[in-house]
Amino acid sequence: MSNSIPDAIRASSKPCLIPFIVGGHATMGAFEEALLALDTAGAPVIEVGIPFSDPIADGPVIAQAMHQVLAGGTTARGVLACVKALRERCQARLVAMVSASITTRLGESDPALAFAAAGFDGIIVPDLDPDEASHLAVSARRHSIGFIPLVAPTTEPARAATLASMATGFVYAIARKGITGGDGQASLDLAEVSATVGRIRGSATVPVAVGFGLSSAADVTAVTQGADAAIVGTPFVRAMSAGGASTVAALYRQLTGTAASPR
Amino acid sequence: MSVSPGLNPPVPGQHGRFGPFGGRFVPETLVPALIELDEAYAQARRDQSFQSQLRSLLREFVGRPTPLTHCPRLTDACAGASIWVKREDLAHTGAHKINNTMGQVLLALRMGKRRIIAETGAGQHGVATATACAHFGLPCEIYMGSEDVRRQSLNVFRMRLLGATVNEVTTGSCTLKDATNEAMRDWMATVGETHYIIGSVVGPHPFPTMVRDFQRIIGDECREQCLSRLGMLPDLVVACVGGGSNAAGIFAGFEDDPSVRLLGVEAGGRGTKPGDHAATLCHGSPGVLHGCKTMVLQDSEGQTMPVHSCSAGLDYPGVGPEHAAWHLSGRVRYTSVTDDEALDAFSTMSRTEGILPALETSHAIAAAMHEAAKLPKSAHVVINGSGRGDKDVMEAMRLLEQRSRTPAR
């Protein structure tokens, strides 16, 4: 059975934006409010980062948010419980971004189980061992949630095709070499993004979303010329720290160029 | 029974698995670089010109072979087995780390990578990397936790003298694990032109295998020296284990000699409570850290736990996957030694033998003294003298003064 993420992305108003926030950030209550506010603002899919002590793919803003959440006593299981409790009130599809260190501990033999049970619709493991991709894909399929592989600008075409063909939620195209967050780094290389999306297109039956280093409405507009969705993380995490749910929802509207009207 | 040293070093299983451990748990951006490195290293390993260039560098620049030194006064003090030390402290830069950095810099040059980065804990790997880069004129950036910068300021200055940039890391626990995170982040952004020299037998495949191979010269030399000096193999080989590169290097030379017992010594710190030690194999459990599945100090949902050791080089919550496999198979036994015991061994070794050992090495010495006392005088114990203690004198002074002010426990 397929999951509903591809439909949600295809049915989204344009441009399709997938916001990323950190589970339990800045408090569990604020996180819950923000998820619901983003849902109301029209986000078709929301990506939730499960806090991890050593997020090597993340820049300083997201890493610091995760450290802060963990220092406050929040756990990965606590985030899953919070999502489970609010799941019925949220129409948006929820995707977990979770390190292999955590999936290994929460259920190595059936890694998608804990996330499906919490009500997530898809799972992304950014540091998945390439040899374990099919293990996670099988587990995700067993629980009818989307398996979302990452494809980088450095990924060889043959490998990109293999990963894309395994995807059931969407394919996460990494916009550039490097970590998350757009601060102080080179602006998006749209030709490189387009090449990466192109390598994926031929083999994927699901939508392609572009993330890593996107920070402005112009970035969102630019990448969604070729891709089906844009993923923005660091600015949303910063908005959570600055003002919580209402700031996050306002940022969503600003980045998608939509009026402040609920759907 | 025995194999010829240096020939057919063991290879891990498919994609760097050592039994259930190893692998490549890294962001996709790095996967192609690891595949490229794996292929380049496999070629270099078979290439006689690469191997002879490396041998020549190790002889003429590093000063190998290092001696195997008998320790008669330490032996008398323990009243048991004869104690010997493999003198990696006499290798250029004062520790075994240079064996690996010379090998990896040669490999980076062969791959056309013109920029080098590394993480460091105690600073020995940072110094060894900066040295290799200075020798070949490559730009070099070292990531080091701010806590280690404080403990090892002398090594920070040495790295800068050698032309390296030292980036102080102030995230997380501000030690080796966080320096490793930052180095990996740098590598993700610069992967095309940069080679990341991991300093221990940790990280994603092929690093654990490659670093072990570059360090096994310790074990190969030591085995030959034992045969020629003692006329026999030793009964016991002892090495300290943080990430585990010096231990993997010396153990690799004796792994196929079943009569030789192998003992790895972890940092027992202040005690057995979480956060008080860095004894990963003694107290940890299987998990994923820094690109590989291995034994780690994590909580029940995979968050890295704080660690402690008086020795910056052992202050790490993971361990090489091959050690995890040796632990599982029982080929190597692992134990731990506390900060206090290591400090005592640091002093004893200095006074009895005129060898000032690194605090890391002092852990191996403490365990070896304990074991030697239980063995007959006819037995031989070899300690891997992984590094010299000059870098540690300020920290040792601080700790010894602190201890003299508090009543003995």
XYZ file of C-alpha atoms in Angstrom:
672
model
C 0.000 0.000 0.000
C 1.288 3.456 -0.761
C 1.374 6.387 1.600
C -0.208 9.745 0.954
C 2.824 12.027 0.782
C 3.082 12.175 -3.046
C -0.628 13.094 -3.290
C -0.254 15.818 -0.669
C 2.683 17.378 -2.527
C 0.918 17.203 -5.893
C -2.268 18.717 -4.475
C -0.416 21.535 -2.707
C -0.797 25.145 -3.749
C 2.292 26.417 -5.562
C 5.043 26.871 -4.687
C 5.017 23.750 -2.535
C 7.030 24.359 0.620
C 7.950 21.731 3.225
C 8.990 23.394 6.488
C 11.383 21.716 8.917
C 11.276 22.214 12.668
C 13.008 20.416 15.519
C 10.861 18.132 17.663
C 10.337 19.591 21.132
C 11.829 22.969 20.181
C 11.861 25.395 21.886
C 9.514 23.621 24.322
C 7.213 20.676 23.693
C 4.204 23.003 23.906
C 5.684 25.498 21.431
C 6.548 22.670 19.055
C 2.984 21.368 19.156
C 1.563 24.850 18.515
C 3.970 25.389 15.626
C 3.045 22.098 13.956
C -0.631 23.026 14.106
C 0.045 26.600 12.940
C 2.019 25.366 9.927
C -0.808 22.945 9.151
C -3.310 25.790 9.270
C -1.042 27.933 7.094
C -1.258 25.258 4.422
C 1.933 23.213 4.657
C 1.212 19.932 2.835
C 4.089 18.117 4.530
C 6.023 19.065 7.661
C 9.435 17.630 8.433
C 10.229 17.046 12.102
C 13.862 16.700 13.158
C 14.207 14.195 15.981
C 16.702 15.811 18.373
C 20.127 14.149 18.315
C 23.304 14.844 20.255
C 25.601 14.686 17.214
C 23.802 15.882 14.060
C 26.757 16.007 11.663
C 24.719 17.017 8.614
C 23.319 20.074 10.387
C 24.622 23.593 10.632
C 24.936 25.551 13.878
C 21.316 26.766 14.119
C 19.703 23.328 13.925
C 22.487 21.650 15.924
C 22.143 24.217 18.695
C 18.351 23.804 18.785
C 18.799 20.037 19.158
C 21.368 20.427 21.924
C 19.082 22.879 23.719
C 16.098 20.533 23.483
C 18.089 17.573 24.797
C 19.632 19.647 27.587
C 16.084 20.515 28.675
C 15.317 16.842 29.208
C 13.316 16.197 26.041
C 13.837 12.765 24.514
C 13.220 11.271 21.095
C 10.494 9.093 22.617
C 8.954 12.228 24.124
C 8.743 13.834 20.675
C 7.126 10.681 19.254
C 4.552 10.716 22.066
C 3.755 14.389 21.412
C 3.272 13.754 17.684
C 1.047 10.777 18.431
C -1.138 12.887 20.734
C -1.692 15.665 18.182
C -1.776 13.549 15.012
C -5.562 13.561 14.642
C -5.660 17.362 14.763
C -3.125 17.851 11.974
C -3.971 17.374 8.272
C -0.423 17.883 7.013
C 1.665 14.785 6.365
C 4.437 14.445 8.926
C 7.902 13.219 8.063
C 10.569 12.317 10.632
C 14.211 13.212 9.982
C 16.092 10.919 12.343
C 19.689 9.802 12.739
C 20.683 6.160 12.332
C 22.015 6.321 15.891
C 18.435 6.726 17.094
C 16.700 4.304 14.706
C 19.284 1.670 15.640
C 18.312 2.026 19.291
C 14.538 2.380 18.895
C 14.173 -0.746 16.804
C 17.007 -1.954 14.630
C 15.135 -4.908 13.140
C 12.127 -2.817 12.108
C 13.285 0.810 12.120
C 10.097 2.399 10.719
C 7.822 0.831 13.327
C 8.221 3.392 16.129
C 7.705 6.268 13.688
C 4.658 4.765 11.999
C 3.181 4.027 15.416
C 3.598 7.701 16.366
C 1.651 8.726 13.267
C 4.462 9.788 10.976
C 3.777 9.378 7.257
C 7.386 9.172 6.164
C 10.936 8.677 7.402
C 14.284 10.190 6.414
C 17.510 8.801 7.864
C 20.204 11.236 6.718
C 23.115 9.031 7.744
C 21.706 5.727 6.586
C 24.347 3.151 5.655
C 23.982 2.687 1.873
C 23.849 -1.058 2.416
C 20.901 -0.686 4.786
C 18.696 1.417 2.506
C 16.625 -1.558 1.386
C 16.188 -2.702 5.001
C 14.643 0.666 5.887
C 12.617 0.756 2.671
C 11.123 -2.669 3.439
C 10.320 -1.634 6.997
C 8.677 1.596 5.803
C 6.578 -0.313 3.274
C 5.523 -2.812 5.940
C 4.087 0.066 7.964
C 2.749 2.004 4.977
C 4.915 5.052 5.503
C 7.083 6.756 2.930
C 10.772 5.897 2.529
C 12.549 9.118 1.626
C 16.154 8.728 0.402
C 18.586 11.604 -0.011
C 20.456 12.210 -3.241
C 23.426 14.594 -3.166
C 25.091 16.633 -5.921
C 28.002 14.221 -5.509
C 25.903 11.071 -5.970
C 26.811 9.079 -9.091
C 23.965 8.842 -11.645
C 23.599 5.068 -11.308
C 23.378 5.296 -7.531
C 20.970 8.251 -7.760
C 18.734 6.155 -10.005
C 18.782 3.225 -7.570
C 17.917 5.443 -4.607
C 15.207 7.285 -6.529
C 13.590 4.051 -7.627
C 13.344 2.906 -3.996
C 11.621 6.094 -2.799
C 7.973 5.929 -1.802
C 7.393 9.319 -0.117
C 9.523 11.723 -2.083
C 13.166 11.957 -3.065
C 15.145 14.479 -1.033
C 17.532 16.230 -3.415
C 20.364 17.894 -1.486
C 20.807 21.372 -2.973
C 24.510 21.661 -2.395
C 27.563 20.058 -0.877
C 27.711 20.899 2.799
C 25.504 21.148 5.828
C 22.061 22.618 6.464
C 21.663 26.380 6.862
C 22.298 29.093 4.309
C 24.218 31.527 6.476
C 27.520 32.802 5.248
C 27.769 30.163 2.555
C 27.711 30.399 -1.197
C 24.304 31.107 -2.708
C 22.423 28.290 -4.380
C 23.981 26.921 -7.527
C 20.781 26.471 -9.524
C 22.536 24.656 -12.332
C 23.833 22.103 -9.821
C 20.367 21.772 -8.251
C 18.832 21.282 -11.658
C 21.390 18.616 -12.543
C 20.703 16.728 -9.309
C 16.935 16.904 -9.828
C 17.439 15.740 -13.402
C 19.416 12.673 -12.271
C 16.497 11.725 -10.016
C 13.563 12.456 -12.331
C 14.038 9.603 -14.734
C 13.930 6.941 -12.024
C 11.509 8.327 -9.464
C 7.781 7.727 -9.489
C 7.353 10.051 -6.502
C 7.871 13.835 -6.232
C 11.302 15.416 -5.838
C 11.900 17.958 -3.058
C 15.006 20.142 -2.765
C 16.546 21.162 0.559
C 19.812 22.237 2.348
C 20.753 25.907 2.295
C 17.432 27.369 1.076
C 16.510 30.504 2.983
C 14.414 32.947 0.937
C 11.182 33.140 -1.048
C 13.375 33.572 -4.120
C 15.140 30.271 -3.322
C 11.776 28.529 -2.946
C 10.508 29.927 -6.240
C 13.739 29.100 -8.037
C 14.056 25.459 -6.986
C 10.372 24.687 -7.527
C 10.760 25.577 -11.203
C 12.305 22.125 -11.615
C 11.423 20.287 -8.424
C 8.022 19.529 -6.911
C 8.755 21.041 -3.516
C 11.263 23.091 -1.564
C 12.401 22.210 1.968
C 13.399 25.043 4.298
C 14.786 24.328 7.760
C 17.176 26.748 9.405
C 14.993 29.880 8.977
C 12.047 28.052 10.564
C 14.177 26.872 13.480
C 15.410 30.406 13.960
C 11.795 31.674 13.822
C 10.854 29.153 16.514
C 13.572 30.532 18.780
C 12.553 34.112 18.042
C 8.780 34.020 18.282
C 7.276 30.541 18.289
C 4.209 29.382 16.364
C 2.914 32.701 15.023
C 6.360 33.735 13.729
C 6.777 30.344 12.099
C 3.387 30.561 10.383
C 4.146 34.088 9.177
C 7.453 32.880 7.735
C 5.630 30.082 5.923
C 3.273 32.597 4.313
C 6.131 34.910 3.432
C 8.183 32.159 1.794
C 5.206 30.893 -0.225
C 3.931 34.375 -1.074
C 0.472 33.524 0.251
C -1.936 35.851 2.042
C -2.517 35.365 5.738
C -5.722 33.422 5.251
C -6.298 29.948 6.635
C -7.128 27.205 4.216
C 50.489 -21.419 12.839
C 51.913 -17.974 12.297
C 51.654 -15.751 9.261
C 54.392 -13.671 7.714
C 54.110 -10.136 9.013
C 52.999 -7.623 6.441
C 51.565 -10.122 3.991
C 47.863 -10.426 3.338
C 46.642 -8.228 6.157
C 43.099 -9.222 7.057
C 40.350 -7.365 5.262
C 36.932 -6.700 6.705
C 33.853 -8.159 5.105
C 31.757 -6.453 2.482
C 31.733 -2.669 2.793
C 33.817 -2.625 5.900
C 31.874 -4.878 8.226
C 33.681 -6.518 11.130
C 31.044 -9.050 12.060
C 28.041 -6.971 13.124
C 30.147 -3.794 13.385
C 31.493 -1.211 10.932
C 29.708 0.153 7.877
C 29.237 3.639 6.448
C 26.615 5.626 8.358
C 27.227 9.025 6.785
C 25.262 11.716 4.944
C 24.812 10.885 1.275
C 27.089 13.778 0.262
C 30.051 11.822 1.678
C 29.186 8.398 0.305
C 30.790 8.968 -3.122
C 33.970 10.274 -1.432
C 34.151 7.138 0.704
C 33.688 4.932 -2.345
C 36.456 6.873 -4.128
C 38.726 6.575 -1.078
C 38.007 2.864 -0.750
C 39.000 2.263 -4.365
C 42.070 4.515 -4.211
C 43.265 2.850 -1.033
C 42.702 -0.658 -2.413
C 44.923 0.259 -5.388
C 47.583 1.928 -3.253
C 47.734 -1.070 -0.974
C 48.676 -3.290 -3.897
C 50.996 -0.731 -5.500
C 54.653 -1.514 -4.771
C 55.777 2.046 -5.544
C 53.306 3.485 -3.026
C 54.390 0.993 -0.404
C 58.089 1.594 -0.977
C 57.621 5.361 -0.893
C 55.799 4.985 2.426
C 58.466 2.655 3.836
C 61.160 5.117 2.852
C 59.306 8.018 4.541
C 58.785 5.977 7.690
C 62.501 5.143 7.807
C 64.026 8.485 6.817
C 61.494 10.981 8.212
C 59.645 9.194 11.016
C 62.668 7.283 12.312
C 61.368 3.743 12.107
C 61.815 1.078 13.188
C 61.232 2.164 16.768
C 63.083 0.125 19.408
C 61.716 -2.549 21.690
C 63.147 -1.523 25.061
C 63.563 -3.843 28.041
C 62.408 -2.335 31.368
C 64.469 -4.100 34.081
C 63.609 -1.742 36.949
C 59.906 -1.724 36.173
C 60.115 -5.532 35.931
C 61.736 -5.680 39.387
C 59.126 -3.342 40.805
C 56.377 -5.721 39.699
C 58.289 -8.893 40.668
C 56.824 -10.928 37.837
C 57.062 -11.176 34.065
C 59.739 -9.368 32.121
C 58.332 -6.040 30.810
C 59.186 -4.550 27.425
C 58.046 -1.347 25.742
C 57.568 -0.794 22.018
C 58.869 2.740 21.735
C 56.340 4.608 19.588
C 57.178 7.601 21.770
C 60.452 7.739 19.844
C 58.720 8.082 16.473
C 58.869 11.607 15.041
C 56.402 13.949 16.803
C 56.383 11.638 19.814
C 53.563 9.213 19.154
C 52.359 6.472 16.830
C 49.924 8.864 15.120
C 52.518 9.835 12.484
C 52.454 6.304 10.973
C 48.885 6.925 9.852
C 49.194 10.566 8.811
C 52.177 9.924 6.528
C 50.254 7.099 4.872
C 47.080 9.123 4.444
C 48.845 12.246 3.151
C 50.624 10.112 0.545
C 47.247 8.681 -0.407
C 45.668 12.166 -0.584
C 48.422 13.320 -2.939
C 47.838 10.248 -5.088
C 44.117 11.103 -5.208
C 44.811 14.719 -6.157
C 43.338 16.127 -2.928
C 45.197 19.335 -2.101
C 43.676 20.271 1.252
C 43.822 18.261 4.481
C 41.579 18.413 7.535
C 41.675 16.406 10.747
C 40.161 16.196 14.210
C 42.306 15.865 17.295
C 41.777 15.071 20.959
C 45.084 15.166 22.835
C 46.604 16.993 19.897
C 49.016 14.207 18.915
C 47.060 13.368 15.775
C 46.750 17.075 14.989
C 50.505 17.541 15.348
C 51.191 14.423 13.268
C 48.811 15.659 10.559
C 50.274 19.173 10.587
C 53.749 17.638 10.351
C 52.892 15.463 7.374
C 51.238 18.434 5.651
C 54.223 20.698 6.300
C 56.505 18.005 4.889
C 54.531 17.930 1.645
C 53.460 21.601 1.556
C 49.724 20.962 1.880
C 47.328 23.384 3.609
C 45.971 21.883 6.809
C 43.099 22.664 9.186
C 42.702 20.933 12.535
C 39.479 20.793 14.570
C 39.980 20.573 18.332
C 37.505 20.857 21.214
C 37.972 23.916 23.410
C 38.354 21.732 26.519
C 41.226 19.889 24.826
C 42.721 23.180 23.632
C 42.921 24.133 27.307
C 44.396 20.808 28.413
C 46.861 20.598 25.516
C 47.886 24.177 24.783
C 51.431 23.104 23.964
C 50.212 20.911 21.120
C 48.027 23.747 19.820
C 51.124 25.910 19.574
C 53.058 23.096 17.891
C 50.347 22.732 15.236
C 50.406 26.466 14.556
C 54.210 26.437 14.338
C 53.881 23.725 11.716
C 51.660 26.006 9.660
C 48.272 24.459 10.441
C 45.112 26.387 11.255
C 43.576 25.203 14.526
C 39.789 25.627 14.716
C 38.550 25.581 18.284
C 35.226 23.720 18.636
C 32.863 25.035 21.296
C 29.794 22.840 20.690
C 28.548 19.935 22.798
C 31.124 18.620 25.256
C 33.937 20.572 23.546
C 36.104 17.453 23.225
C 37.119 14.902 20.587
C 33.594 13.820 19.628
C 32.591 17.411 18.861
C 35.827 18.058 16.968
C 34.999 14.987 14.865
C 31.489 16.351 14.150
C 32.961 19.657 12.945
C 35.569 17.972 10.784
C 32.836 15.893 9.134
C 30.779 19.065 8.523
C 33.781 20.725 6.883
C 34.350 17.637 4.754
C 30.728 17.634 3.539
C 31.161 21.144 2.148
C 34.623 20.631 0.648
C 34.593 16.974 -0.300
C 35.879 17.461 -3.843
C 39.272 18.926 -2.979
C 39.683 17.891 0.663
C 40.881 14.692 2.304
C 39.831 14.105 5.897
C 42.522 12.272 7.844
C 40.695 10.440 10.607
C 43.193 9.790 13.389
C 41.952 6.514 14.748
C 40.440 3.205 13.655
C 36.967 4.757 13.817
C 34.558 6.387 11.369
C 33.012 5.052 8.176
C 34.596 2.387 5.985
C 37.385 2.407 4.773
C 38.911 4.396 7.646
C 38.957 1.660 10.325
C 40.699 -0.758 7.951
C 43.016 1.814 6.405
C 44.182 3.303 9.710
C 44.691 -0.192 11.136
C 46.821 -1.101 8.113
C 48.955 2.042 8.430
C 49.444 1.299 12.143
C 50.139 -2.408 11.841
C 53.788 -1.615 11.217
C 53.964 -1.352 15.020
C 52.822 -4.933 15.437
C 54.840 -6.284 12.510
C 58.067 -4.687 13.758
C 57.349 -5.689 17.319
C 56.728 -9.325 16.425
C 60.061 -9.550 14.587
C 61.837 -7.796 17.447
C 60.355 -10.242 19.941
C 61.482 -13.208 17.873
C 65.011 -11.859 17.508
C 65.442 -10.395 21.018
C 63.462 -12.857 23.143
C 63.728 -15.807 20.811
C 60.005 -16.279 21.243
C 56.666 -14.529 21.043
C 55.554 -12.546 24.099
C 52.924 -13.965 26.447
C 50.948 -10.748 26.630
C 50.665 -7.533 24.590
C 49.036 -4.534 26.275
C 47.835 -1.294 24.665
C 45.563 1.587 25.647
C 42.303 2.020 23.739
C 40.494 5.288 23.067
C 39.450 5.047 19.433
C 42.018 2.276 19.400
C 44.581 2.941 16.661
C 47.776 2.123 18.534
C 46.144 -0.986 19.958
C 44.805 -2.111 16.570
C 48.261 -1.540 15.092
C 50.141 -3.675 17.591
C 47.384 -6.304 17.961
C 47.236 -6.786 14.179
C 50.808 -8.101 14.287
C 49.917 -10.787 16.852
C 46.277 -11.503 16.046
C 47.093 -14.783 14.329
C 49.368 -16.008 17.120
C 46.945 -17.755 19.472
C 49.565 -18.118 22.212
C 49.832 -14.335 22.553
C 47.228 -12.847 24.857
C 46.069 -9.360 23.887
C 44.817 -6.819 26.423
C 43.193 -3.476 25.579
C 43.024 -0.879 28.345
C 40.278 1.736 28.433
C 39.923 4.907 30.467
C 38.202 4.096 33.767
C 38.196 7.783 34.725
C 36.724 8.557 38.149
C 34.440 5.536 38.402
C 31.868 3.393 36.669
C 28.938 5.844 36.665
C 27.896 7.210 33.244
C 29.867 10.392 32.580
C 32.740 9.381 34.851
C 34.685 7.207 32.399
C 35.335 6.505 28.722
C 35.421 2.704 28.946
C 33.296 1.983 25.893
C 33.877 -1.756 25.583
C 33.706 -2.358 29.349
C 30.463 -0.435 29.882
C 28.958 0.402 26.470
C 26.507 -1.232 24.093
C 26.152 -1.530 20.295
C 25.102 1.643 18.484
C 26.029 4.035 15.680
C 28.469 6.917 16.115
C 30.544 8.923 13.635
C 29.802 6.779 10.646
C 30.030 3.262 11.983
C 28.215 0.719 14.051
C 30.332 -0.149 17.047
C 30.290 -0.223 20.825
C 29.354 3.219 22.122
C 28.450 5.052 25.293
C 24.896 6.130 24.473
C 21.611 6.259 26.309
C 18.733 3.950 25.395
C 17.650 6.135 22.461
C 21.020 6.710 20.849
C 22.105 10.035 22.372
C 25.804 10.156 23.083
C 26.566 10.214 26.802
C 29.228 12.422 28.374
C 32.598 10.787 28.980
C 35.549 11.574 31.197
C 39.218 10.725 31.287
C 42.277 12.541 32.593
C 43.713 11.725 29.190
C 42.372 13.766 26.287
C 43.275 11.047 23.798
C 41.055 8.460 25.496
C 38.148 10.839 26.147
C 35.893 9.405 23.409
C 32.444 7.732 23.636
C 33.077 5.248 20.813
C 35.734 2.731 19.797
C 36.904 1.208 16.528
C 34.525 -1.408 15.085
C 37.322 -3.974 14.829
C 37.856 -3.687 18.589
C 34.129 -4.226 19.066
C 34.451 -7.384 16.956
C 37.558 -8.568 18.855
C 35.687 -7.935 22.095
C 32.757 -9.986 20.846
C 34.936 -12.861 19.619
C 37.065 -12.804 22.750
C 40.337 -12.561 20.787
C 41.212 -9.430 22.763
C 40.323 -8.886 26.407
C 39.470 -5.342 27.468
C 39.810 -3.836 30.908
C 39.911 -0.325 32.336
C 42.252 1.697 34.515
C 41.228 4.733 36.583
C 42.692 8.235 36.358
C 44.486 7.659 39.665
C 46.006 4.356 38.589
C 47.154 5.907 35.323
C 48.748 8.844 37.171
C 50.596 6.407 39.441
C 51.887 4.493 36.421
C 52.911 7.800 34.799
C 55.086 8.551 37.825
C 56.397 5.000 38.239
C 57.447 4.638 34.615
C 59.212 7.997 34.714
C 61.179 7.170 37.874
C 61.999 3.519 37.217
C 62.849 3.661 33.535
C 63.508 7.276 32.618
C 60.648 7.123 30.139
C 57.992 9.788 30.536
C 54.875 8.218 29.019
C 51.759 9.919 27.681
C 48.769 9.756 30.037
C 47.071 7.554 27.423
C 50.013 5.135 27.462
C 50.075 5.281 31.270
C 46.757 3.411 31.266
C 48.402 0.519 29.393
C 51.390 0.624 31.744
C 49.173 0.431 34.832
C 47.340 -2.622 33.512
C 50.566 -4.250 32.304
C 52.188 -3.855 35.761
C 49.153 -5.494 37.319
C 49.273 -8.399 34.861
C 53.061 -8.812 35.022
C 52.892 -9.261 38.777
C 50.648 -12.304 38.264
C 52.948 -13.959 35.697
C 56.138 -16.008 36.218
C 59.538 -14.381 35.700
C 60.007 -16.425 32.529
C 57.030 -14.691 30.875
C 57.268 -11.601 28.683
C 54.862 -8.688 28.608
C 55.021 -6.066 25.841
C 53.458 -2.622 26.356
C 52.758 -0.458 23.362
C 54.455 2.795 24.379
C 52.130 4.751 22.163
C 53.365 8.245 23.021
C 55.616 10.399 25.117
C 54.340 12.409 28.046
C 55.908 15.805 27.414
C 52.549 17.112 26.224
C 50.984 16.008 29.518
C 53.346 17.499 32.089
C 51.210 20.580 32.776
C 48.037 18.512 33.156
C 49.860 15.886 35.239
C 51.246 18.607 37.499
C 47.747 19.990 37.994
C 46.290 16.547 38.741
C 49.109 15.473 41.065
C 48.874 18.747 43.013
C 45.110 18.367 43.235
C 45.565 14.834 44.536
C 48.157 15.859 47.118
C 45.658 18.345 48.535
C 42.861 15.790 48.914
C 43.121 12.865 51.339
C 43.842 9.474 49.787
C 40.775 7.399 49.105
